[in-house]
Each structure stands twice: as structure tokens, then as C-alpha cells.
Short mmCIF file of C-alpha atoms and ligand atoms in Angstrom, two decimals:
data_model
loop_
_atom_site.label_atom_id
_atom_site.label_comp_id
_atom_site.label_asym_id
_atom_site.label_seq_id
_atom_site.Cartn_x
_atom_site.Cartn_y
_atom_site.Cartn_z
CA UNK A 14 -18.10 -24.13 -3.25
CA UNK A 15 -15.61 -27.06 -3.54
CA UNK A 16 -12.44 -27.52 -3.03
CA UNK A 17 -11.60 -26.28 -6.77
CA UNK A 18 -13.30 -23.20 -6.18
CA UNK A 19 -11.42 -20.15 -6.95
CA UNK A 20 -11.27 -17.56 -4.44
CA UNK A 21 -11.58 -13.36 -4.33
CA UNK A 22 -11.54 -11.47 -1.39
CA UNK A 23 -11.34 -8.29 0.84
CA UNK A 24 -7.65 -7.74 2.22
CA UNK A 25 -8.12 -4.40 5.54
CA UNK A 26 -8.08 -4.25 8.93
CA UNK A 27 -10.93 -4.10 9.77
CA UNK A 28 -13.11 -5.85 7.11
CA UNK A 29 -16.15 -7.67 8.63
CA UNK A 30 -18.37 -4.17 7.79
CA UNK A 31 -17.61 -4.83 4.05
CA UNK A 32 -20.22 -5.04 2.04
CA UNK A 33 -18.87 -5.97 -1.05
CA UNK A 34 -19.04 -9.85 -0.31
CA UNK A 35 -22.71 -9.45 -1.25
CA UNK A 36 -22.01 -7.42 -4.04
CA UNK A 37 -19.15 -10.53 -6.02
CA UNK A 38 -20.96 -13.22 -4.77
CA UNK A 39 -23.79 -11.79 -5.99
CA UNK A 40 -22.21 -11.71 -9.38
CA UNK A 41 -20.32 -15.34 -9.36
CA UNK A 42 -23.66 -16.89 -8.33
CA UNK A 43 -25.38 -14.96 -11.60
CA UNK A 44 -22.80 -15.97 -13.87
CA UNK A 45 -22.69 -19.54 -12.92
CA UNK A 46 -18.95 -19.27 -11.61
CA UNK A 47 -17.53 -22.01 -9.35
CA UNK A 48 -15.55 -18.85 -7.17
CA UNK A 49 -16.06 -17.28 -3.31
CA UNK A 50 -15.23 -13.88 -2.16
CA UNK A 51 -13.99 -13.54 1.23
CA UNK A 52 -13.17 -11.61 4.11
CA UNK A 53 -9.14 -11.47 4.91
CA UNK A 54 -8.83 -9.60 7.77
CA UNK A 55 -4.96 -8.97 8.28
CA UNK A 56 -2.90 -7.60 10.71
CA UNK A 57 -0.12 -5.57 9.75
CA UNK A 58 2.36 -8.30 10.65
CA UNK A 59 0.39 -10.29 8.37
CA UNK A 60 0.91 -9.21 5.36
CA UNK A 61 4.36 -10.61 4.17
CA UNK A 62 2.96 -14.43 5.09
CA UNK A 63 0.01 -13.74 3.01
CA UNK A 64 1.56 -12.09 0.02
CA UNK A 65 4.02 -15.06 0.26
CA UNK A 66 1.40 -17.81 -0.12
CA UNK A 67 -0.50 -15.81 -2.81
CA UNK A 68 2.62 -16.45 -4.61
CA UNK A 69 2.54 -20.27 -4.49
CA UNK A 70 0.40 -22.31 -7.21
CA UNK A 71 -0.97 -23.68 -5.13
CA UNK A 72 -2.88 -20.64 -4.11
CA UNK A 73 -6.57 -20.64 -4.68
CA UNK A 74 -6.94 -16.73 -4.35
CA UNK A 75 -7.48 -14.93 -8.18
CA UNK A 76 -8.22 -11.55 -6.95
CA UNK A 77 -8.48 -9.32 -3.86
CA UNK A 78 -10.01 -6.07 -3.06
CA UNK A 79 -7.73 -3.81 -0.66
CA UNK A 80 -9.23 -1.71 1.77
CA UNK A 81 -8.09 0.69 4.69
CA UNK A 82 -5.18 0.99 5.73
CA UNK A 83 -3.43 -1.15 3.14
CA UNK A 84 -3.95 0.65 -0.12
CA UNK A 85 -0.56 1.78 -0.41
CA UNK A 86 1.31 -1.18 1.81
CA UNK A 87 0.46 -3.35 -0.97
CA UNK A 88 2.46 -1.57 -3.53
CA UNK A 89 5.36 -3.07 -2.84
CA UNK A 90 4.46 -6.46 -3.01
CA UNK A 91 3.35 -6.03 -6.72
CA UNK A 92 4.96 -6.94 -9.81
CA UNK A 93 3.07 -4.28 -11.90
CA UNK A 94 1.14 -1.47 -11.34
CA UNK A 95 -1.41 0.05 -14.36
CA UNK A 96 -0.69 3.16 -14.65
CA UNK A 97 -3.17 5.49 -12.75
CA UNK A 98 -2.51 3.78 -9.77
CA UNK A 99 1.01 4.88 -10.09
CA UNK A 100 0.01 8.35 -10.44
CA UNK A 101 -2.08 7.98 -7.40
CA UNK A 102 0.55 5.75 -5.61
CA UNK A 103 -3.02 3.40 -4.28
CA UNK A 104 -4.57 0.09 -5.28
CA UNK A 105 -7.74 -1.12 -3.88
CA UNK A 106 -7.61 -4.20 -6.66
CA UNK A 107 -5.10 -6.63 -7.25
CA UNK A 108 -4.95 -9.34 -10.37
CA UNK A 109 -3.29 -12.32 -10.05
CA UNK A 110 -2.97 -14.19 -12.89
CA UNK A 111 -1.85 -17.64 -13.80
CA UNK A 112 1.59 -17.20 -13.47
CA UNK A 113 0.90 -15.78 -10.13
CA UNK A 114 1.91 -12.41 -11.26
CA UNK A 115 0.40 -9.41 -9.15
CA UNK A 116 -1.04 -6.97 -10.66
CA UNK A 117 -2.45 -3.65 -9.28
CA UNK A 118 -4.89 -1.18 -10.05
CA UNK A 119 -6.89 1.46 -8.81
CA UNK A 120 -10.36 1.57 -9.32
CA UNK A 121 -11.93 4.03 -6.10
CA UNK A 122 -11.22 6.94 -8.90
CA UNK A 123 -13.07 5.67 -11.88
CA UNK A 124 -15.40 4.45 -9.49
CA UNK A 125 -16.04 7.79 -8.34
CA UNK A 126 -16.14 9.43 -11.52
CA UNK A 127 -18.41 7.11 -12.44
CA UNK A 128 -20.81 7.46 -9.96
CA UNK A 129 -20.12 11.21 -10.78
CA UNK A 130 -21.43 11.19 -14.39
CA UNK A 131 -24.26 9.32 -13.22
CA UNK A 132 -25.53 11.90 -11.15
CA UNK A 133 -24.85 13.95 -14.36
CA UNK A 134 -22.50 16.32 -12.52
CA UNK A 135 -19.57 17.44 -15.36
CA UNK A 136 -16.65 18.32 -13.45
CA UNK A 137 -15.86 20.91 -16.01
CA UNK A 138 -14.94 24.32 -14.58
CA UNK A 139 -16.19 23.98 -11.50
CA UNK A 140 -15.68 24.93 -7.57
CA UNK A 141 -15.27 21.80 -5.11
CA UNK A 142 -14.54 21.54 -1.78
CA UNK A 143 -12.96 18.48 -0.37
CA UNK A 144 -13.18 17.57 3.42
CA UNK A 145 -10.05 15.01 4.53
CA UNK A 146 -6.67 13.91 3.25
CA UNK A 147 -6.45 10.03 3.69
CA UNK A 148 -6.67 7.22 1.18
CA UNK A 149 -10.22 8.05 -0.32
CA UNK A 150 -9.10 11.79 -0.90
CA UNK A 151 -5.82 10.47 -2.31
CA UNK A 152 -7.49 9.00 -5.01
CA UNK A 153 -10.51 11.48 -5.60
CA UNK A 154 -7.98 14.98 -5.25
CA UNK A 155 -5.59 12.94 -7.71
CA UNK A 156 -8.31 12.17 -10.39
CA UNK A 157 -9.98 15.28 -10.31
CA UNK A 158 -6.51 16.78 -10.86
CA UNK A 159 -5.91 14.80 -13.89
CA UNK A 160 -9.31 14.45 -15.68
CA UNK A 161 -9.91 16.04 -19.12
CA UNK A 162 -12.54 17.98 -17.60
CA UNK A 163 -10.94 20.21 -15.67
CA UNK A 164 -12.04 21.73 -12.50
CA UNK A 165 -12.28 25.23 -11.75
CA UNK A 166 -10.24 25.23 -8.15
CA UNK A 167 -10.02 22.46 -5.92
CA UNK A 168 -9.87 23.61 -1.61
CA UNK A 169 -9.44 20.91 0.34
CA UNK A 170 -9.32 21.12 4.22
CA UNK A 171 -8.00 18.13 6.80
CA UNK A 172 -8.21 18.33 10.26
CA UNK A 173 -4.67 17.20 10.69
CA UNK A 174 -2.98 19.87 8.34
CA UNK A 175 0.26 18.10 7.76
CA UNK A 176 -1.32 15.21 6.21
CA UNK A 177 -2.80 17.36 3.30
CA UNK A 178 0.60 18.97 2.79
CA UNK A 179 2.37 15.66 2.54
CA UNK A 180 -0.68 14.17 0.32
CA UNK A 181 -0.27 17.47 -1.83
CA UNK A 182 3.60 16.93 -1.98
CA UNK A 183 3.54 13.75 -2.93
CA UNK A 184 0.64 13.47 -6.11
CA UNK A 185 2.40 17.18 -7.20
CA UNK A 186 5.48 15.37 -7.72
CA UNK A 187 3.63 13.12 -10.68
CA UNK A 188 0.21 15.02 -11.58
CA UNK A 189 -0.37 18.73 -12.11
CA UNK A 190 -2.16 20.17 -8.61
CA UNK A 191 -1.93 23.60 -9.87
CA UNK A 192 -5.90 23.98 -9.66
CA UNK A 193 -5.30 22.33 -5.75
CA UNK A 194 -5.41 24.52 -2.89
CA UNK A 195 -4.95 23.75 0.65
CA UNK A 196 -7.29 25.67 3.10
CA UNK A 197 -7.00 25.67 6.91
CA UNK A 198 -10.88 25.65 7.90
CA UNK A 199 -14.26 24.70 6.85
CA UNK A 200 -14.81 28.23 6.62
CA UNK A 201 -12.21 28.50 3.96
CA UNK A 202 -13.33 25.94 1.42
CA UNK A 203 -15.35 28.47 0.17
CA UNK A 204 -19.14 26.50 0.01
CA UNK A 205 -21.23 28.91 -0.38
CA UNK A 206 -19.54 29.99 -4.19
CA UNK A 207 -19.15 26.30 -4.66
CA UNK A 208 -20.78 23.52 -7.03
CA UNK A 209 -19.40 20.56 -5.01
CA UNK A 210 -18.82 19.29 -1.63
CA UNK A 211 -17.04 16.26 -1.35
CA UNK A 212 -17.09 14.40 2.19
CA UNK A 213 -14.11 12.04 2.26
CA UNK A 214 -13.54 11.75 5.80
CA UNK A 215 -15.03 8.71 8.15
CA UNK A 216 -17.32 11.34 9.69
CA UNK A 217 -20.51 10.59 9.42
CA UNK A 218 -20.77 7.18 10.14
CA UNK A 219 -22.46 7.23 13.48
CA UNK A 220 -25.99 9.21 13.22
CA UNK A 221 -24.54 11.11 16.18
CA UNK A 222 -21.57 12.56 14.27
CA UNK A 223 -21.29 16.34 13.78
CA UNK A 224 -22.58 18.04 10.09
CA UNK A 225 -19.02 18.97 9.55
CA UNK A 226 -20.13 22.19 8.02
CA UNK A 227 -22.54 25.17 9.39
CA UNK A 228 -25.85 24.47 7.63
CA UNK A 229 -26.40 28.24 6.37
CA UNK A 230 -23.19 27.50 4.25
CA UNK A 231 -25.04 24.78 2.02
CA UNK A 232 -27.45 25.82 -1.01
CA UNK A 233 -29.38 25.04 -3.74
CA UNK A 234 -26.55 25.03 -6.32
CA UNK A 235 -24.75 22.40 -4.12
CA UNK A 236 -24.38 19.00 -5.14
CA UNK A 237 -23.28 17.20 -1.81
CA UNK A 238 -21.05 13.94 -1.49
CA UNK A 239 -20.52 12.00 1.53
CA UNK A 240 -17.92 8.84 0.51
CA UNK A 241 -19.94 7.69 3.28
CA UNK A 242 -23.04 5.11 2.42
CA UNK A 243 -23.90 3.83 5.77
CA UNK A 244 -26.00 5.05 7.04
CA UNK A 245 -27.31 6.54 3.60
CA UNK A 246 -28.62 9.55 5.07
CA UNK A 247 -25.50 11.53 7.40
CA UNK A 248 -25.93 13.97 8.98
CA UNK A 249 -24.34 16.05 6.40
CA UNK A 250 -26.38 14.92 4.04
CA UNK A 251 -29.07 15.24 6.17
CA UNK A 252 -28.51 19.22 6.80
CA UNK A 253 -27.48 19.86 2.79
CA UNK A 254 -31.13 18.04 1.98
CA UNK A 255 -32.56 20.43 4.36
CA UNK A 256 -31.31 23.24 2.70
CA UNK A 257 -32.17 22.11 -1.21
CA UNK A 258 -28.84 20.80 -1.72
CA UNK A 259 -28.94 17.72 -4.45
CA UNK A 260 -26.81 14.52 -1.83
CA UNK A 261 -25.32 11.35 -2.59
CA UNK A 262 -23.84 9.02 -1.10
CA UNK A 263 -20.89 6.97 -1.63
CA UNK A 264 -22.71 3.44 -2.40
CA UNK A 265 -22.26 4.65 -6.22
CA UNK A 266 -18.84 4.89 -5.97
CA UNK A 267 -18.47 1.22 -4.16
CA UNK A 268 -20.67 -0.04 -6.45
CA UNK A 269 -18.78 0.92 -9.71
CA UNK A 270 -15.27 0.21 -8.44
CA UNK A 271 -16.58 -3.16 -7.41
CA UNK A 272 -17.75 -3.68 -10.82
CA UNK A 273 -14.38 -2.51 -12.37
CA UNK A 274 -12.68 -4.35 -10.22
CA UNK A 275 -14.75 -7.64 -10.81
CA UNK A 276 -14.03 -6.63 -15.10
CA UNK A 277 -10.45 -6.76 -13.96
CA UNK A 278 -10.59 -10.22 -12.41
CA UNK A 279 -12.79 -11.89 -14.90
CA UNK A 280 -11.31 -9.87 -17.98
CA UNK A 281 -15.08 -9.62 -18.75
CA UNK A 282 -17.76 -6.68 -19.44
CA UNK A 283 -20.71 -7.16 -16.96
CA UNK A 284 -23.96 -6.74 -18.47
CA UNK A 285 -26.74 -4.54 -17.46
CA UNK A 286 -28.77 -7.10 -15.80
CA UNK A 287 -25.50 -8.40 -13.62
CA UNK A 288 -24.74 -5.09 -12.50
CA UNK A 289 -28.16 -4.20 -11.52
CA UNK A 290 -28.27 -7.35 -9.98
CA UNK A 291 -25.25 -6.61 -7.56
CA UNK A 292 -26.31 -3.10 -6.84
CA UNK A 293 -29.50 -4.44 -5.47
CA UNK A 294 -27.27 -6.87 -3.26
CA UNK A 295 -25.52 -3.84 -1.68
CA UNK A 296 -28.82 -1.65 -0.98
CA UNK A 297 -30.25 -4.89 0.65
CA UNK A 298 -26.79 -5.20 2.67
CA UNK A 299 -26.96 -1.54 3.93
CA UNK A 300 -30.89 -1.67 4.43
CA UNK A 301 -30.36 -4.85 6.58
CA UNK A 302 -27.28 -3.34 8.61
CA UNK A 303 -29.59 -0.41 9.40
CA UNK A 304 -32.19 -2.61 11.20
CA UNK A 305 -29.18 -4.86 12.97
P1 NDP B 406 -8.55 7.25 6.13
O1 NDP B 406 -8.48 6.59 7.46
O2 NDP B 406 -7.43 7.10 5.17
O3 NDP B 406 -8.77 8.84 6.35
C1 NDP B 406 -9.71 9.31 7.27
C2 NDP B 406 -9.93 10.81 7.07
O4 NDP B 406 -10.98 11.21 7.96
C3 NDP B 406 -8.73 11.68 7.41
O5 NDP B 406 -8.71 12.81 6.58
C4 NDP B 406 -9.04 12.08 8.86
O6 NDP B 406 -8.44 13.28 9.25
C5 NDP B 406 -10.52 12.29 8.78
N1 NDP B 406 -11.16 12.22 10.08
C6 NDP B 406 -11.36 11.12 10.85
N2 NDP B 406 -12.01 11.46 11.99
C7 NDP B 406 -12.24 12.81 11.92
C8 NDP B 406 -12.86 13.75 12.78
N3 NDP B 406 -13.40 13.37 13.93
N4 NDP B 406 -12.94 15.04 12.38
C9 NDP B 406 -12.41 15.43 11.20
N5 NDP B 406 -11.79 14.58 10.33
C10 NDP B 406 -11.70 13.29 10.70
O7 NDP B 406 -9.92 6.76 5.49
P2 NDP B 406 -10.38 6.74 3.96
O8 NDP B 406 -10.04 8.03 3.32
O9 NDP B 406 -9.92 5.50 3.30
O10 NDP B 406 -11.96 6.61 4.12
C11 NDP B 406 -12.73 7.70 4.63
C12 NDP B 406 -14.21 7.34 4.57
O11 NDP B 406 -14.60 7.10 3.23
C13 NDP B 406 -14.57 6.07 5.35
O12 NDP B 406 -15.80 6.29 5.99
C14 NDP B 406 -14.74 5.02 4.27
O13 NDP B 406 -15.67 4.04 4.63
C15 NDP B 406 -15.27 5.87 3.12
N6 NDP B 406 -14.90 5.28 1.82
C16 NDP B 406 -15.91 5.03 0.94
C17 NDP B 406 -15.65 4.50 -0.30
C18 NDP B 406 -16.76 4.24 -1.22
O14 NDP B 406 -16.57 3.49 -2.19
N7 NDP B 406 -17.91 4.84 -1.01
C19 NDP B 406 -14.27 4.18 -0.71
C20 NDP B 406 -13.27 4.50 0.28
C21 NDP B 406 -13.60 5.03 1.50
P3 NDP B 406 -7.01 13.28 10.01
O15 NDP B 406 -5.97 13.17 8.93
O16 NDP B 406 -7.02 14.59 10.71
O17 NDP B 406 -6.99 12.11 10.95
#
């Protein structure tokens, strides 16, 4: 890196977990591109300064990533938002271009569907059950609303009930939720008549956390998905294997919005050998954060 080189990065408090440094860098260094991601962690206070320098040409930064709890503070510091990330009032990925215009998108729900259609699971007519109600579920409850492929019913359960009845008030007022219900236990998602369990809470990311679920509940015709990919095994994932459920985790889904986001940034298509490339960066990452 010189002093020319542009700059990407990871705006969240906190950020030094992230592991999609190794994923961009991964992906500059392939494509011969003088350009750094970094970490930016930011206090809230922080956040007018930095949008405020972004601004200035002199600014080295081209593109940023935004993670928890920012995804919808940044909104208003945007000139333009594409248009699904309106409907899901999020961005995780913002564009600045030359004029130092911000630009926003959302690319956790493509990402997700994505990852989706790779584990050849058609959304079309079926059951899911969604655990949690913050920024992840925003953007998966809002997608799975909207897609062509419609969903049979949608239950989704949060611990903290009034945060799914604001999240549900809020997308119904721009997408369609008809097919969303809001349930007020585990028991009431419904898993045993359902084809897919979506995890989109932060349990799960200490090997000691609870299942979430009673194991007898999961089953064979269960495909199971825990947003979280570190460790790659839960212990929800653990109990659905246990009981012949298919599992994933969500290093699909961060590895597809990271490449969408990257498309974004460079205005490029990455090819096959790139992408594979910076998926191997982020199995390494979470294989080497296991052992650390
Ligand atoms: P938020 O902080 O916005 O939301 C957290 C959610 O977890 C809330 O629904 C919260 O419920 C629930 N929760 C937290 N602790 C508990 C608990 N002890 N018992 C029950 N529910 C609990 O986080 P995000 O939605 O942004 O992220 C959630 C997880 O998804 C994180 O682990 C994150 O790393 C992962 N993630 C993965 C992505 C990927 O690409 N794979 C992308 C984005 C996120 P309550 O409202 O009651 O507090």
C-alpha cells in the first residue's frame, strides 16, 4: 500500500471479529488493485466526523461495509439509497463515488438468498420459522416477504416481543407482510410442520449457548440456518444435525454479500476463480479463530 492507495473498510462497533478484511483483501491482492480494506471501529459519537471527512476529496475511502449497530444510522447520511434498501430501511454497503456522492445498498438479503439457492432450497410455498427481530431479521423477514417465490407463512418469534411488532410495523408500511406472523414462543413457530428454521439471533456464538429450540422439535424435512458462522457448528446446528436435519451456516451469506458488495465498489463481475479465492480466505479466517 502507498500513500495513493484507495481504501474500503468495515464501519460497527465492534469490528475487530470481522472477517471480511480477509475476504477484500483477498480479492484486491488477486486482481492486482493498489486498495486496503480496513477496520473503522466507531463510536456512536463518531459518526458525524467520519461521514464529514468521507465527504472531502481528499478522502481516500471508496467503499465501506456497515455492520452492527449502524445499518440504519447510516441512512441518513446518504445521498441515495437503491431501492431494496429502502424497502428494508438497512445498508450494510455504501458507494462513494468520485464526486463523493454516497450511495447505499443492501446486500445481507441477496446475500442470503443467495446462499439460499445454493443450498438448492426454493423458498416457494413453504413454512419458515424465524428466531429474532434485529438488523439481520430486518433484512431476511423483508426479502422473504417480497421475493417472487413466495413463502407459504412466515412465524417469527423475538425474545423481546415489542421489537418484532415495531420491525413488523415498520417493513408493513412499504412491503406486503401478509404471509408474516408474529408468534410469542419457540413453541409457536410451528417446527415440527416446518421446511425452514432460520437462526438470526447472536445466540450461538459461544459453544456454551443454549439450542434455542427442544431437539425433539427438529426433523428430517428441516433445513436449519444459523446467521451464525463462528463457530461453524452451534449448538443448534449441532442438535438439528443430530436429528437428520440438513444445517448451514451463515458464512454463505457473508460470503455472497461481500462479493456483491465488492461488484458494487469495483462496478465489476468477479470471476469464478476470485470468488473461490475469497471464500477460501474466510474458511481459513474462521478455522484459524477456532484454534486462537
Ligand atoms: P442485532 O443485535 O440487531 O439483534 C440481535 C438479536 O438477537 C435480537 O433479536 C435479540 O433479541 C436476539 N438475542 C440476543 N441475545 C439473545 C438471547 N440470549 N436470547 C434470545 N435472543 C437473543 O444483531 P443482528 O441481527 O445484526 O445479528 C444477529 C446475528 O447474526 C449475529 O450473531 C451476527 O453476527 C449474525 N449475522 C450474520 C451475518 C452473515 O452474513 N452471516 C449477517 C448479519 C448478522 P432481543 O430483541 O430480545 O434483544
Amino acid at each position: 500500500m502507498d500513500a495513493q492507495s484507495a481504501v474500503y473498510g468495515i464501519i460497527g462497533y465492534p469490528v475487530a471479529h470481522s472477517l471480511s478484511p480477509l475476504m477484500h483483501n483477498t480479492a484486491f491482492k488477486e486482481l492486482g488493485v493498489d486498495a486496503v480494506y480496513k477496520l473503522f471501529p466507531l463510536k456512536e459519537n463518531e459518526l458525524d466526523i467520519f461521514f464529514a471527512e468521507l465527504r472531502k476529496p481528499s478522502s481516500p475511502i471508496f467503499g465501506l461495509n456497515v455492520t452492527v449497530p449502524y445499518k440504519e444510522a447510516v441512512l441518513e447520511y446518504l445521498d441515495n439509497i437503491a431501492p431494496l434498501a429502502q424497502k428494508i430501511m438497512a445498508v450494510n454497503t455504501i458507494v462513494i463515488n468520485k464526486e463523493r456522492k454516497l450511495l447505499g445498498y443492501n446486500t445481507d438479503a441477496p446475500g442470503f438468498l443467495a446462499h439460499l439457492v445454493e443450498l438448492q432450497f426454493n423458498t416457494r410455498d413453504k413454512k419458515i420459522a424465524i428466531m429474532g427481530s434485529g438488523g439481520s431479521a430486518r433484512a431476511i423477514l423483508a426479502v422473504l416477504c417480497m421475493i417472487p417465490e413466495r413463502p407459504d407463512s412466515i412465524k417469527i418469534y423475538n425474545r423481546t416481543p415489542e421489537r418484532l411488532d415495531n420491525l413488523l410495523e415498520d417493513l408493513s408500511a412499504r412491503i406486503d407482510t401478509s404471509i408474516a406472523e408474529p408468534v410469542a414462543s419457540v413453541d409457536d413457530l410451528d417446527i415440527p410442520g416446518a421446511d425452514l428454521l432460520i437462526n438470526t439471533t447472536s445466540v450461538g456464538l459461544k459453544p456454551e449457548d443454549p439450542g434455542l429450540v427442544d431437539e425433539e422439535l427438529l426433523h428430517r424435512e428441516l433445513l436449519v440456518y444459523d446467521l451464525v458462522y463462528n463457530p461453524p457448528l452451534t449448538p443448534l446446528l449441532k442438535m438439528a444435525k443430530a436429528r437428520g436435519a440438513r444445517v448451514a451456516n451463515g458464512l454463505g451469506m457473508l460470503y455472497y454479500q461481500g462479493v456483491l458488495a465488492f461488484q458494487h465498489w469495483a462496478n465489476v463481475l468477479l470471476d469464478d476463480d476470485i470468488k473461490f479465492k475469497m471464500r477460501q480466505a474466510l474458511e481459513k479466517g474462521v478455522s484459524q479463530s477456532m484454534r486462537s
